[in-house]
């Protein structure tokens, strides 16, 4: 088995073993691509949400947050284009009976070409050592150029065929490249068909009078349809933004890679409403701001890159993804889109209500343009979790698993660990717990050896362990162990609040943005 697969398997089992993520409905054999967050996962997720909400709403005077309903009027999805165009091209393998996304088969083929190009580059880097000029090699090496040209040709032909609804050509491309079912090697494919990703449901008691509804496939439309409500009640002038965190649902054809692509997931979206003509400069500004927000987490600048879209959706005049280096390669983490006035205009047309803004400086009414930032909460969880999970070999040759989460995001900020239960150590520990619980999420544990307890806290990413021993009873100091350095120092109990706060406060992240 490939090393990368091993790492990913380990990550999934760590997430389960330590109460981060469980397969949903597990005792009934689970439900594909649906997951439950356990006690530590729920805390980590809630902290990620707080980081986003604070950075968007609290730190920006001109951004407010809402919480709109999941059920929305069905015409909204007609207006937004989701009923007609929120499709994925699917293809079945006639032998294995497995279903695939035709575009993903082609993209995976291109990713393999890119892997080959990277291997050539790595080989050359080794050969030339310090004298290696990566840029020169990439632009002159015949093989690298050939791999990259081929990718470009495939992707642009696919994009053109999908745009023209020429699904026969998408199939022809798969056949020409001799792409096989990755599991069975069979090349016996059906035609390519379009498949709408929205989940349908019904509102109402009786079958004949019930209204057909959809579970929202994005949170953004809840913001668009409330644009005027928020603008009028908040009295914000343009430019201003509306942020929202909430569930979205997509009937993904191929849902794999754990929580990377789920059927029920959460989005954190912000729509920034701006005067027409100014959208592209705000788009550039938000691209940079969002990248800075990610970088402040400290997961490593090399793990992020922009992917500017060449082919734009019909409603956008600029779009880019922030990609992150997941264990299975660089993939989309967040989208930043300049959505023009497409959505508000469509809702004006379909609802018959005016969705215009009066600009007192320009002395005119208009439909605002929109710059959107949209990040998947679960995908961000996976990015942070996968980057933080480390196996370390210690000086004495022993190993430890540590989840070096950014301290502000750690599910538990400190563990209170009396060396033993007796002699009043447990009571002292409980006293510290009861004092600090107003400020921090903590754990109290008095079972097992102290070494075992440290390891358990390392595995869930707890920044501090506080050990209470007999000296504590007289000198009111404790041993404070740092998760990352494993160094231990003696500190007064009275200083604990300050020390924990200094390390775990959201200010540490927010001030870096
Ligand atoms: N309102 C714009 C929008 O929804 P999108 O690119 O379809 O754009 C935005 O989705 C983000 O939502 C993605 O960058 C990704 O992080 C997340 N996302 C999309 N589909 C997902 C899925 N099936 N599972 C988990 N996250 C998903």
Short mmCIF file of C-alpha atoms and ligand atoms in Angstrom, two decimals:
data_model
loop_
_atom_site.label_atom_id
_atom_site.label_comp_id
_atom_site.label_asym_id
_atom_site.label_seq_id
_atom_site.Cartn_x
_atom_site.Cartn_y
_atom_site.Cartn_z
CA UNK A 1 0.00 0.00 0.00
CA UNK A 2 1.27 3.50 -0.83
CA UNK A 3 2.74 5.44 2.10
CA UNK A 4 0.32 8.29 1.56
CA UNK A 5 -2.63 5.91 1.98
CA UNK A 6 -1.11 4.57 5.20
CA UNK A 7 -0.82 8.09 6.60
CA UNK A 8 -4.41 8.82 5.70
CA UNK A 9 -5.68 5.57 7.24
CA UNK A 10 -3.83 6.40 10.43
CA UNK A 11 -5.36 9.85 10.50
CA UNK A 12 -8.89 8.43 10.16
CA UNK A 13 -8.33 5.92 12.93
CA UNK A 14 -6.76 8.56 15.20
CA UNK A 15 -9.78 10.81 14.61
CA UNK A 16 -12.05 7.97 15.73
CA UNK A 17 -9.96 6.63 18.61
CA UNK A 18 -9.64 10.04 20.23
CA UNK A 19 -13.24 11.22 19.87
CA UNK A 20 -12.87 13.62 16.94
CA UNK A 21 -14.86 12.01 14.11
CA UNK A 22 -17.07 8.91 13.99
CA UNK A 23 -18.75 7.36 10.95
CA UNK A 24 -22.41 8.37 11.20
CA UNK A 25 -24.92 5.68 12.27
CA UNK A 26 -22.00 3.35 12.82
CA UNK A 27 -23.94 0.65 14.69
CA UNK A 28 -26.10 0.35 11.55
CA UNK A 29 -22.96 0.04 9.37
CA UNK A 30 -22.74 3.76 8.67
CA UNK A 31 -24.02 6.04 5.94
CA UNK A 32 -21.72 6.85 3.06
CA UNK A 33 -19.94 10.21 3.27
CA UNK A 34 -21.79 11.30 6.42
CA UNK A 35 -19.83 11.75 9.64
CA UNK A 36 -20.49 12.68 13.27
CA UNK A 37 -18.14 14.84 15.30
CA UNK A 38 -17.29 13.45 18.73
CA UNK A 39 -16.51 15.28 21.96
CA UNK A 40 -13.11 16.60 20.81
CA UNK A 41 -14.15 17.10 17.19
CA UNK A 42 -17.12 19.23 18.22
CA UNK A 43 -14.83 21.47 20.32
CA UNK A 44 -12.24 21.81 17.55
CA UNK A 45 -14.95 22.57 15.01
CA UNK A 46 -16.54 25.14 17.28
CA UNK A 47 -13.14 26.83 17.80
CA UNK A 48 -12.52 26.98 14.04
CA UNK A 49 -15.93 28.59 13.63
CA UNK A 50 -15.07 31.13 16.32
CA UNK A 51 -11.80 31.99 14.61
CA UNK A 52 -13.64 32.61 11.34
CA UNK A 53 -16.55 34.51 12.93
CA UNK A 54 -14.28 36.73 14.99
CA UNK A 55 -12.04 37.48 11.97
CA UNK A 56 -15.03 38.28 9.78
CA UNK A 57 -17.71 39.79 12.00
CA UNK A 58 -15.98 40.97 15.17
CA UNK A 59 -12.88 42.40 13.48
CA UNK A 60 -14.68 44.16 10.62
CA UNK A 61 -16.93 47.04 11.48
CA UNK A 62 -18.73 46.65 8.13
CA UNK A 63 -19.50 42.90 8.26
CA UNK A 64 -22.47 41.43 10.14
CA UNK A 65 -23.44 37.80 10.66
CA UNK A 66 -26.78 36.03 10.14
CA UNK A 67 -28.24 32.54 10.56
CA UNK A 68 -30.79 31.80 7.85
CA UNK A 69 -32.97 28.68 7.59
CA UNK A 70 -31.92 25.54 5.73
CA UNK A 71 -35.35 25.24 4.09
CA UNK A 72 -35.92 28.01 1.59
CA UNK A 73 -38.59 28.81 -1.00
CA UNK A 74 -38.05 26.42 -3.94
CA UNK A 75 -38.03 29.25 -6.49
CA UNK A 76 -34.78 30.49 -4.91
CA UNK A 77 -33.00 27.49 -6.44
CA UNK A 78 -34.54 28.17 -9.83
CA UNK A 79 -33.35 31.79 -9.66
CA UNK A 80 -29.86 30.84 -8.49
CA UNK A 81 -29.44 28.39 -11.36
CA UNK A 82 -29.13 25.33 -9.11
CA UNK A 83 -32.22 23.56 -10.50
CA UNK A 84 -30.98 23.76 -14.07
CA UNK A 85 -27.22 23.75 -13.73
CA UNK A 86 -26.03 22.34 -10.38
CA UNK A 87 -24.99 19.09 -12.06
CA UNK A 88 -22.03 16.78 -12.11
CA UNK A 89 -21.27 14.63 -15.16
CA UNK A 90 -21.42 10.99 -14.10
CA UNK A 91 -20.28 7.84 -15.82
CA UNK A 92 -20.77 4.18 -14.81
CA UNK A 93 -18.44 1.31 -15.36
CA UNK A 94 -20.53 -1.49 -16.89
CA UNK A 95 -18.37 -4.28 -15.43
CA UNK A 96 -17.75 -3.08 -11.89
CA UNK A 97 -21.12 -1.25 -11.72
CA UNK A 98 -19.28 1.58 -9.98
CA UNK A 99 -20.20 5.21 -10.57
CA UNK A 100 -17.63 7.94 -11.16
CA UNK A 101 -17.55 11.65 -11.90
CA UNK A 102 -16.33 11.89 -15.48
CA UNK A 103 -14.54 15.19 -14.80
CA UNK A 104 -12.79 13.70 -11.75
CA UNK A 105 -11.53 10.73 -13.78
CA UNK A 106 -9.97 13.20 -16.20
CA UNK A 107 -8.61 15.44 -13.44
CA UNK A 108 -7.06 12.42 -11.69
CA UNK A 109 -5.43 11.43 -14.99
CA UNK A 110 -3.93 14.93 -15.20
CA UNK A 111 -2.81 14.78 -11.55
CA UNK A 112 -0.84 11.64 -12.45
CA UNK A 113 0.83 13.51 -15.32
CA UNK A 114 1.75 16.26 -12.88
CA UNK A 115 3.19 13.67 -10.47
CA UNK A 116 5.42 12.47 -13.32
CA UNK A 117 6.55 16.04 -13.99
CA UNK A 118 7.31 16.53 -10.28
CA UNK A 119 9.37 13.33 -10.23
CA UNK A 120 11.49 14.64 -13.13
CA UNK A 121 12.01 17.90 -11.21
CA UNK A 122 12.96 16.08 -7.99
CA UNK A 123 15.40 13.84 -9.87
CA UNK A 124 17.07 16.85 -11.49
CA UNK A 125 17.21 18.73 -8.18
CA UNK A 126 19.11 15.80 -6.67
CA UNK A 127 21.44 15.58 -9.68
CA UNK A 128 22.32 19.29 -9.82
CA UNK A 129 22.31 20.03 -6.08
CA UNK A 130 22.76 23.71 -5.17
CA UNK A 131 23.22 24.70 -8.81
CA UNK A 132 19.64 23.60 -9.61
CA UNK A 133 17.46 26.32 -11.13
CA UNK A 134 13.90 25.00 -10.83
CA UNK A 135 12.35 27.65 -13.01
CA UNK A 136 14.81 27.11 -15.83
CA UNK A 137 14.40 23.34 -15.65
CA UNK A 138 10.59 23.56 -15.72
CA UNK A 139 10.61 25.81 -18.76
CA UNK A 140 13.23 23.91 -20.78
CA UNK A 141 13.02 20.20 -19.92
CA UNK A 142 11.27 18.36 -22.75
CA UNK A 143 9.50 15.79 -20.58
CA UNK A 144 8.17 18.32 -18.05
CA UNK A 145 6.91 20.54 -20.86
CA UNK A 146 5.24 17.57 -22.56
CA UNK A 147 3.47 16.40 -19.34
CA UNK A 148 2.21 19.91 -18.65
CA UNK A 149 1.08 20.60 -22.25
CA UNK A 150 -0.86 17.34 -22.24
CA UNK A 151 -2.63 18.28 -19.01
CA UNK A 152 -3.55 21.66 -20.44
CA UNK A 153 -4.97 20.14 -23.64
CA UNK A 154 -7.06 17.59 -21.72
CA UNK A 155 -8.44 20.08 -19.22
CA UNK A 156 -9.32 22.72 -21.79
CA UNK A 157 -11.05 20.15 -24.04
CA UNK A 158 -12.99 18.84 -21.04
CA UNK A 159 -14.01 22.37 -19.96
CA UNK A 160 -15.16 23.21 -23.48
CA UNK A 161 -17.16 19.99 -23.84
CA UNK A 162 -18.85 20.44 -20.46
CA UNK A 163 -19.70 24.04 -21.27
CA UNK A 164 -21.22 23.02 -24.60
CA UNK A 165 -23.03 20.10 -22.93
CA UNK A 166 -21.14 17.83 -25.33
CA UNK A 167 -21.13 14.83 -22.99
CA UNK A 168 -20.33 12.44 -25.86
CA UNK A 169 -16.98 14.20 -26.25
CA UNK A 170 -16.26 13.85 -22.52
CA UNK A 171 -16.75 10.09 -22.92
CA UNK A 172 -14.64 10.08 -26.10
CA UNK A 173 -11.82 11.80 -24.18
CA UNK A 174 -11.96 9.17 -21.41
CA UNK A 175 -11.78 6.42 -24.03
CA UNK A 176 -8.99 8.08 -26.05
CA UNK A 177 -6.85 8.36 -22.92
CA UNK A 178 -7.71 4.73 -22.10
CA UNK A 179 -8.76 5.66 -18.59
CA UNK A 180 -9.79 2.58 -16.62
CA UNK A 181 -11.86 2.00 -13.48
CA UNK A 182 -9.14 2.60 -10.83
CA UNK A 183 -10.23 -0.44 -8.82
CA UNK A 184 -10.82 -3.06 -11.53
CA UNK A 185 -8.97 -1.80 -14.60
CA UNK A 186 -12.12 -2.15 -16.75
CA UNK A 187 -12.55 0.35 -19.61
CA UNK A 188 -16.15 -0.62 -20.34
CA UNK A 189 -17.93 2.73 -19.79
CA UNK A 190 -21.55 3.90 -20.16
CA UNK A 191 -22.38 7.27 -21.72
CA UNK A 192 -21.83 10.37 -19.58
CA UNK A 193 -25.01 11.84 -18.01
CA UNK A 194 -25.72 14.95 -15.95
CA UNK A 195 -26.80 14.42 -12.33
CA UNK A 196 -28.32 17.18 -10.14
CA UNK A 197 -26.68 17.37 -6.73
CA UNK A 198 -29.56 18.84 -4.73
CA UNK A 199 -31.44 16.70 -2.20
CA UNK A 200 -35.20 17.00 -2.53
CA UNK A 201 -37.69 16.81 0.32
CA UNK A 202 -41.33 17.75 0.99
CA UNK A 203 -43.02 20.34 3.15
CA UNK A 204 -46.61 19.64 4.27
CA UNK A 205 -48.76 16.95 5.81
CA UNK A 206 -50.59 15.31 2.90
CA UNK A 207 -48.94 13.87 -0.17
CA UNK A 208 -51.04 15.88 -2.70
CA UNK A 209 -50.71 19.29 -1.05
CA UNK A 210 -47.04 18.97 -0.09
CA UNK A 211 -44.55 21.40 -1.61
CA UNK A 212 -41.32 20.11 -3.07
CA UNK A 213 -38.32 21.65 -1.34
CA UNK A 214 -34.57 21.26 -1.52
CA UNK A 215 -32.04 21.04 1.26
CA UNK A 216 -29.81 24.06 0.57
CA UNK A 217 -26.67 23.17 -1.38
CA UNK A 218 -24.92 26.38 -0.24
CA UNK A 219 -25.53 28.93 2.50
CA UNK A 220 -24.96 31.91 0.18
CA UNK A 221 -28.54 32.15 -1.09
CA UNK A 222 -29.80 32.73 2.48
CA UNK A 223 -27.60 35.83 2.48
CA UNK A 224 -28.75 37.10 -0.93
CA UNK A 225 -32.46 36.86 -0.14
CA UNK A 226 -31.90 38.72 3.15
CA UNK A 227 -29.69 41.40 1.61
CA UNK A 228 -32.22 44.23 1.93
CA UNK A 229 -33.49 43.12 5.37
CA UNK A 230 -29.95 43.29 6.73
CA UNK A 231 -28.98 46.47 4.87
CA UNK A 232 -32.04 48.35 6.10
CA UNK A 233 -31.88 47.14 9.71
CA UNK A 234 -28.10 47.48 10.09
CA UNK A 235 -28.08 50.80 8.17
CA UNK A 236 -24.76 49.83 6.61
CA UNK A 237 -23.65 51.64 3.49
CA UNK A 238 -21.82 49.87 0.69
CA UNK A 239 -19.31 48.30 0.84
CA UNK A 240 -20.50 45.95 3.55
CA UNK A 241 -20.61 42.21 4.10
CA UNK A 242 -22.93 39.52 5.45
CA UNK A 243 -21.39 36.39 6.93
CA UNK A 244 -22.98 33.07 7.75
CA UNK A 245 -21.95 29.62 9.02
CA UNK A 246 -24.28 26.72 8.36
CA UNK A 247 -25.05 23.30 6.97
CA UNK A 248 -25.19 22.58 3.25
CA UNK A 249 -26.19 19.36 1.52
CA UNK A 250 -25.02 17.88 -1.78
CA UNK A 251 -25.77 14.44 -3.19
CA UNK A 252 -22.15 13.97 -4.25
CA UNK A 253 -21.71 11.16 -6.78
CA UNK A 254 -18.28 10.26 -5.59
CA UNK A 255 -17.83 11.05 -1.94
CA UNK A 256 -14.44 9.94 -0.72
CA UNK A 257 -11.38 11.12 1.13
CA UNK A 258 -13.08 11.14 4.53
CA UNK A 259 -14.51 14.56 5.43
CA UNK A 260 -13.05 16.21 2.31
CA UNK A 261 -16.19 15.59 0.24
CA UNK A 262 -19.31 14.95 2.28
CA UNK A 263 -23.02 14.83 1.54
CA UNK A 264 -23.85 16.90 4.64
CA UNK A 265 -21.26 19.53 5.50
CA UNK A 266 -20.82 23.05 6.81
CA UNK A 267 -19.82 26.21 4.99
CA UNK A 268 -18.54 29.54 6.26
CA UNK A 269 -19.49 32.10 3.64
CA UNK A 270 -19.33 35.85 3.38
CA UNK A 271 -20.89 37.97 0.66
CA UNK A 272 -19.36 41.43 0.34
CA UNK A 273 -21.70 43.89 -1.40
CA UNK A 274 -19.91 46.61 -3.37
CA UNK A 275 -20.72 49.33 -5.92
CA UNK A 276 -20.58 48.13 -9.56
CA UNK A 277 -17.16 48.70 -11.11
CA UNK A 278 -15.29 48.31 -7.81
CA UNK A 279 -15.70 44.54 -7.48
CA UNK A 280 -12.37 43.46 -8.98
CA UNK A 281 -10.27 45.50 -6.55
CA UNK A 282 -12.31 44.14 -3.62
CA UNK A 283 -11.89 40.66 -5.10
CA UNK A 284 -8.08 41.05 -5.04
CA UNK A 285 -8.25 42.44 -1.51
CA UNK A 286 -10.34 39.52 -0.23
CA UNK A 287 -8.12 36.96 -1.93
CA UNK A 288 -5.15 38.29 0.05
CA UNK A 289 -7.10 38.73 3.29
CA UNK A 290 -8.37 35.17 3.17
CA UNK A 291 -4.91 33.76 2.45
CA UNK A 292 -3.53 35.75 5.40
CA UNK A 293 -6.28 34.33 7.61
CA UNK A 294 -5.16 30.80 6.70
CA UNK A 295 -1.46 31.62 7.05
CA UNK A 296 -2.00 32.94 10.59
CA UNK A 297 -2.81 29.35 11.63
CA UNK A 298 0.87 28.55 11.14
CA UNK A 299 0.40 25.39 9.09
CA UNK A 300 3.20 26.49 6.70
CA UNK A 301 3.06 28.92 3.78
CA UNK A 302 4.24 26.20 1.36
CA UNK A 303 1.04 24.27 1.99
CA UNK A 304 -1.15 26.88 0.29
CA UNK A 305 -1.45 28.08 -3.28
CA UNK A 306 -3.91 30.04 -5.36
CA UNK A 307 -5.56 28.43 -8.32
CA UNK A 308 -6.99 31.16 -10.52
CA UNK A 309 -9.91 29.89 -12.61
CA UNK A 310 -9.41 30.27 -16.32
CA UNK A 311 -12.89 29.13 -17.17
CA UNK A 312 -15.41 31.17 -15.22
CA UNK A 313 -18.93 30.22 -14.16
CA UNK A 314 -21.58 32.20 -16.03
CA UNK A 315 -22.18 34.47 -13.01
CA UNK A 316 -18.54 35.30 -12.22
CA UNK A 317 -16.06 37.78 -13.67
CA UNK A 318 -13.15 36.46 -11.56
CA UNK A 319 -12.66 33.39 -9.37
CA UNK A 320 -9.86 31.63 -7.51
CA UNK A 321 -9.44 28.76 -5.09
CA UNK A 322 -7.09 28.68 -2.15
CA UNK A 323 -5.70 25.17 -2.38
CA UNK A 324 -4.19 23.30 0.54
CA UNK A 325 -1.73 20.42 0.53
CA UNK A 326 -3.92 17.64 1.96
CA UNK A 327 -2.41 14.16 2.52
CA UNK A 328 -3.69 13.32 -1.00
CA UNK A 329 -2.23 16.42 -2.69
CA UNK A 330 -3.18 20.05 -3.32
CA UNK A 331 -6.97 20.45 -3.37
CA UNK A 332 -9.52 23.26 -3.04
CA UNK A 333 -10.01 24.55 0.48
CA UNK A 334 -11.74 27.88 -0.13
CA UNK A 335 -13.28 29.68 -3.08
CA UNK A 336 -13.19 33.44 -3.68
CA UNK A 337 -15.57 34.57 -6.38
CA UNK A 338 -16.51 37.88 -7.91
CA UNK A 339 -20.18 36.99 -8.53
CA UNK A 340 -21.18 40.27 -10.26
CA UNK A 341 -24.85 41.21 -9.70
CA UNK A 342 -26.00 37.81 -10.97
CA UNK A 343 -27.72 36.51 -7.82
CA UNK A 344 -29.49 39.68 -6.67
CA UNK A 345 -30.60 40.40 -10.23
CA UNK A 346 -32.01 36.88 -10.60
CA UNK A 347 -33.87 37.12 -7.26
CA UNK A 348 -35.28 40.49 -8.32
CA UNK A 349 -36.56 38.90 -11.52
CA UNK A 350 -38.00 35.74 -9.95
CA UNK A 351 -39.49 37.36 -6.81
CA UNK A 352 -40.74 40.53 -8.48
CA UNK A 353 -39.32 42.53 -5.53
CA UNK A 354 -36.79 45.32 -5.92
CA UNK A 355 -33.38 44.44 -4.42
CA UNK A 356 -31.71 47.75 -5.12
CA UNK A 357 -29.54 49.98 -3.02
CA UNK A 358 -29.69 53.78 -3.04
CA UNK A 359 -26.16 55.16 -3.22
CA UNK A 360 -26.35 58.69 -1.82
CA UNK A 361 -22.87 59.57 -3.06
CA UNK A 362 -23.59 58.52 -6.63
CA UNK A 363 -27.20 59.63 -6.23
CA UNK A 364 -28.51 56.50 -7.96
CA UNK A 365 -30.20 53.17 -7.34
CA UNK A 366 -28.46 50.01 -8.40
CA UNK A 367 -28.10 46.31 -7.70
CA UNK A 368 -24.83 45.84 -5.79
CA UNK A 369 -22.05 43.58 -7.06
CA UNK A 370 -20.85 40.80 -4.81
CA UNK A 371 -17.48 39.34 -3.84
CA UNK A 372 -17.89 35.99 -2.08
CA UNK A 373 -15.52 34.09 0.18
CA UNK A 374 -16.59 30.50 0.84
CA UNK A 375 -14.71 27.95 2.90
CA UNK A 376 -15.80 24.45 3.88
CA UNK A 377 -15.61 24.04 7.65
CA UNK A 378 -15.08 20.28 7.49
CA UNK A 379 -12.40 20.66 4.82
CA UNK A 380 -10.65 23.21 6.99
CA UNK A 381 -10.94 20.80 9.92
CA UNK A 382 -9.23 18.13 7.80
CA UNK A 383 -6.49 20.57 6.72
CA UNK A 384 -5.73 21.55 10.32
CA UNK A 385 -6.05 18.03 11.70
CA UNK A 386 -3.91 16.36 9.02
CA UNK A 387 -1.21 19.01 9.26
CA UNK A 388 -1.08 18.84 13.06
CA UNK A 389 -0.95 15.07 13.51
CA UNK A 390 2.67 14.02 14.01
CA UNK A 391 4.61 10.95 15.03
CA UNK A 392 7.74 11.98 16.93
CA UNK A 393 10.75 9.96 17.97
CA UNK A 394 12.00 11.29 21.30
CA UNK A 395 15.59 11.57 22.53
CA UNK A 396 15.27 8.36 24.55
CA UNK A 397 14.15 6.48 21.41
CA UNK A 398 10.50 6.22 22.47
CA UNK A 399 7.73 7.52 20.20
CA UNK A 400 4.80 9.80 20.78
CA UNK A 401 1.82 10.89 18.71
CA UNK A 402 1.13 14.58 19.08
CA UNK A 403 -1.59 16.75 17.63
CA UNK A 404 0.13 20.11 17.47
CA UNK A 405 -3.01 22.15 16.86
CA UNK A 406 -2.84 25.95 16.96
CA UNK A 407 -3.39 26.41 20.75
CA UNK A 408 -6.44 28.66 20.32
CA UNK A 409 -8.18 25.83 18.43
CA UNK A 410 -7.28 23.00 20.80
CA UNK A 411 -10.40 21.24 22.14
CA UNK A 412 -8.98 21.17 25.67
CA UNK A 413 -6.72 24.00 26.80
CA UNK A 414 -5.29 22.36 29.91
CA UNK A 415 -5.45 19.02 31.71
CA UNK A 416 -5.42 19.00 35.50
CA UNK A 417 -3.52 15.91 36.60
CA UNK A 418 -3.02 15.18 40.34
CA UNK A 419 -0.11 12.73 40.69
CA UNK A 420 -2.33 10.61 42.91
CA UNK A 421 -5.83 10.70 44.27
CA UNK A 422 -4.98 10.61 47.97
CA UNK A 423 -3.39 13.05 50.44
CA UNK A 424 -5.59 15.92 49.26
CA UNK A 425 -4.02 16.13 45.76
CA UNK A 426 -7.32 15.32 44.07
CA UNK A 427 -9.11 18.03 46.05
CA UNK A 428 -6.42 20.57 45.17
CA UNK A 429 -6.77 19.63 41.49
CA UNK A 430 -10.54 20.03 41.63
CA UNK A 431 -10.09 23.45 43.20
CA UNK A 432 -7.87 24.57 40.29
CA UNK A 433 -10.34 23.07 37.82
CA UNK A 434 -13.28 24.89 39.40
CA UNK A 435 -11.41 28.16 39.38
CA UNK A 436 -10.20 27.99 35.74
CA UNK A 437 -13.33 26.43 34.21
CA UNK A 438 -14.93 29.86 33.76
CA UNK A 439 -12.22 30.75 31.25
CA UNK A 440 -11.04 27.53 29.61
CA UNK A 441 -12.28 24.14 28.50
CA UNK A 442 -10.33 21.68 30.64
CA UNK A 443 -10.04 18.04 31.60
CA UNK A 444 -9.51 16.59 35.08
CA UNK A 445 -7.87 13.15 35.20
CA UNK A 446 -6.47 11.21 38.13
CA UNK A 447 -6.25 7.66 36.70
CA UNK A 448 -3.25 5.88 35.11
CA UNK A 449 0.43 6.79 35.24
CA UNK A 450 1.35 10.41 34.60
CA UNK A 451 3.24 9.35 31.44
CA UNK A 452 0.14 7.70 30.01
CA UNK A 453 -1.96 10.74 30.86
CA UNK A 454 0.55 13.05 29.12
CA UNK A 455 0.40 10.88 25.99
CA UNK A 456 -3.40 10.98 25.93
CA UNK A 457 -3.35 14.79 26.13
CA UNK A 458 -0.68 15.00 23.41
CA UNK A 459 -2.90 12.88 21.17
CA UNK A 460 -5.83 15.31 21.46
CA UNK A 461 -3.63 18.41 21.24
CA UNK A 462 -3.94 19.82 24.77
CA UNK A 463 -1.38 22.68 25.01
CA UNK A 464 -0.79 22.35 28.78
CA UNK A 465 -0.71 19.64 31.41
CA UNK A 466 -0.83 20.80 35.01
CA UNK A 467 0.52 18.29 37.52
CA UNK A 468 -0.28 18.55 41.21
CA UNK A 469 2.13 16.88 43.65
CA UNK A 470 2.80 16.99 47.37
CA UNK A 471 4.83 20.23 47.13
CA UNK A 472 1.78 21.93 45.63
CA UNK A 473 -0.03 21.56 48.96
CA UNK A 474 2.53 23.69 50.74
CA UNK A 475 4.12 26.01 48.16
CA UNK A 476 1.08 26.38 45.86
CA UNK A 477 3.09 25.74 42.72
CA UNK A 478 2.41 23.12 40.03
CA UNK A 479 4.38 21.49 37.21
CA UNK A 480 3.32 22.95 33.89
CA UNK A 481 4.16 20.79 30.87
CA UNK A 482 4.21 22.27 27.39
CA UNK A 483 2.73 19.99 24.67
CA UNK A 484 5.20 20.97 21.95
CA UNK A 485 8.51 21.24 23.79
CA UNK A 486 7.52 18.75 26.52
CA UNK A 487 9.41 21.02 28.87
CA UNK A 488 8.24 21.20 32.43
CA UNK A 489 8.47 24.21 34.70
CA UNK A 490 7.33 24.99 38.18
CA UNK A 491 4.82 27.84 38.23
CA UNK A 492 2.64 29.42 40.92
CA UNK A 493 -1.01 28.33 40.79
CA UNK A 494 -1.91 32.02 40.84
CA UNK A 495 -0.19 32.48 37.43
CA UNK A 496 -2.00 29.67 35.62
CA UNK A 497 -4.84 31.76 34.22
CA UNK A 498 -2.46 34.30 32.70
CA UNK A 499 -0.09 31.69 31.25
CA UNK A 500 -2.84 29.60 29.65
CA UNK A 501 -4.57 32.69 28.32
CA UNK A 502 -1.37 34.08 26.79
CA UNK A 503 -0.90 30.92 24.75
CA UNK A 504 -4.47 30.01 23.83
CA UNK A 505 -6.18 33.35 23.30
CA UNK A 506 -7.68 34.00 19.86
CA UNK A 507 -5.82 37.30 19.90
CA UNK A 508 -2.67 35.34 18.94
CA UNK A 509 -4.27 34.34 15.67
CA UNK A 510 -6.34 37.44 14.97
CA UNK A 511 -3.44 39.85 15.45
CA UNK A 512 -1.46 38.04 12.70
CA UNK A 513 -4.07 38.48 9.98
N1 LIG B 1 -21.34 29.61 -2.45
C1 LIG B 1 -20.25 29.15 -3.23
C2 LIG B 1 -20.00 27.72 -3.09
O1 LIG B 1 -20.75 26.98 -2.46
P1 LIG B 1 -18.30 25.84 -3.72
O2 LIG B 1 -16.94 25.94 -4.36
O3 LIG B 1 -19.28 24.90 -4.33
O4 LIG B 1 -18.85 27.32 -3.69
C3 LIG B 1 -17.37 26.29 -1.33
O5 LIG B 1 -18.12 25.46 -2.20
C4 LIG B 1 -16.53 25.48 -0.38
O6 LIG B 1 -17.36 24.52 0.31
C5 LIG B 1 -15.46 24.63 -1.05
O7 LIG B 1 -14.28 25.38 -1.27
C6 LIG B 1 -15.26 23.51 -0.05
O8 LIG B 1 -14.36 23.93 0.97
C7 LIG B 1 -16.63 23.35 0.57
N2 LIG B 1 -17.35 22.19 -0.02
C8 LIG B 1 -18.01 22.13 -1.19
N3 LIG B 1 -18.54 20.91 -1.38
C9 LIG B 1 -18.20 20.17 -0.29
C10 LIG B 1 -18.46 18.82 0.12
N4 LIG B 1 -19.20 18.00 -0.62
N5 LIG B 1 -17.96 18.40 1.30
C11 LIG B 1 -17.22 19.24 2.08
N6 LIG B 1 -16.96 20.51 1.74
C12 LIG B 1 -17.43 20.98 0.58
#
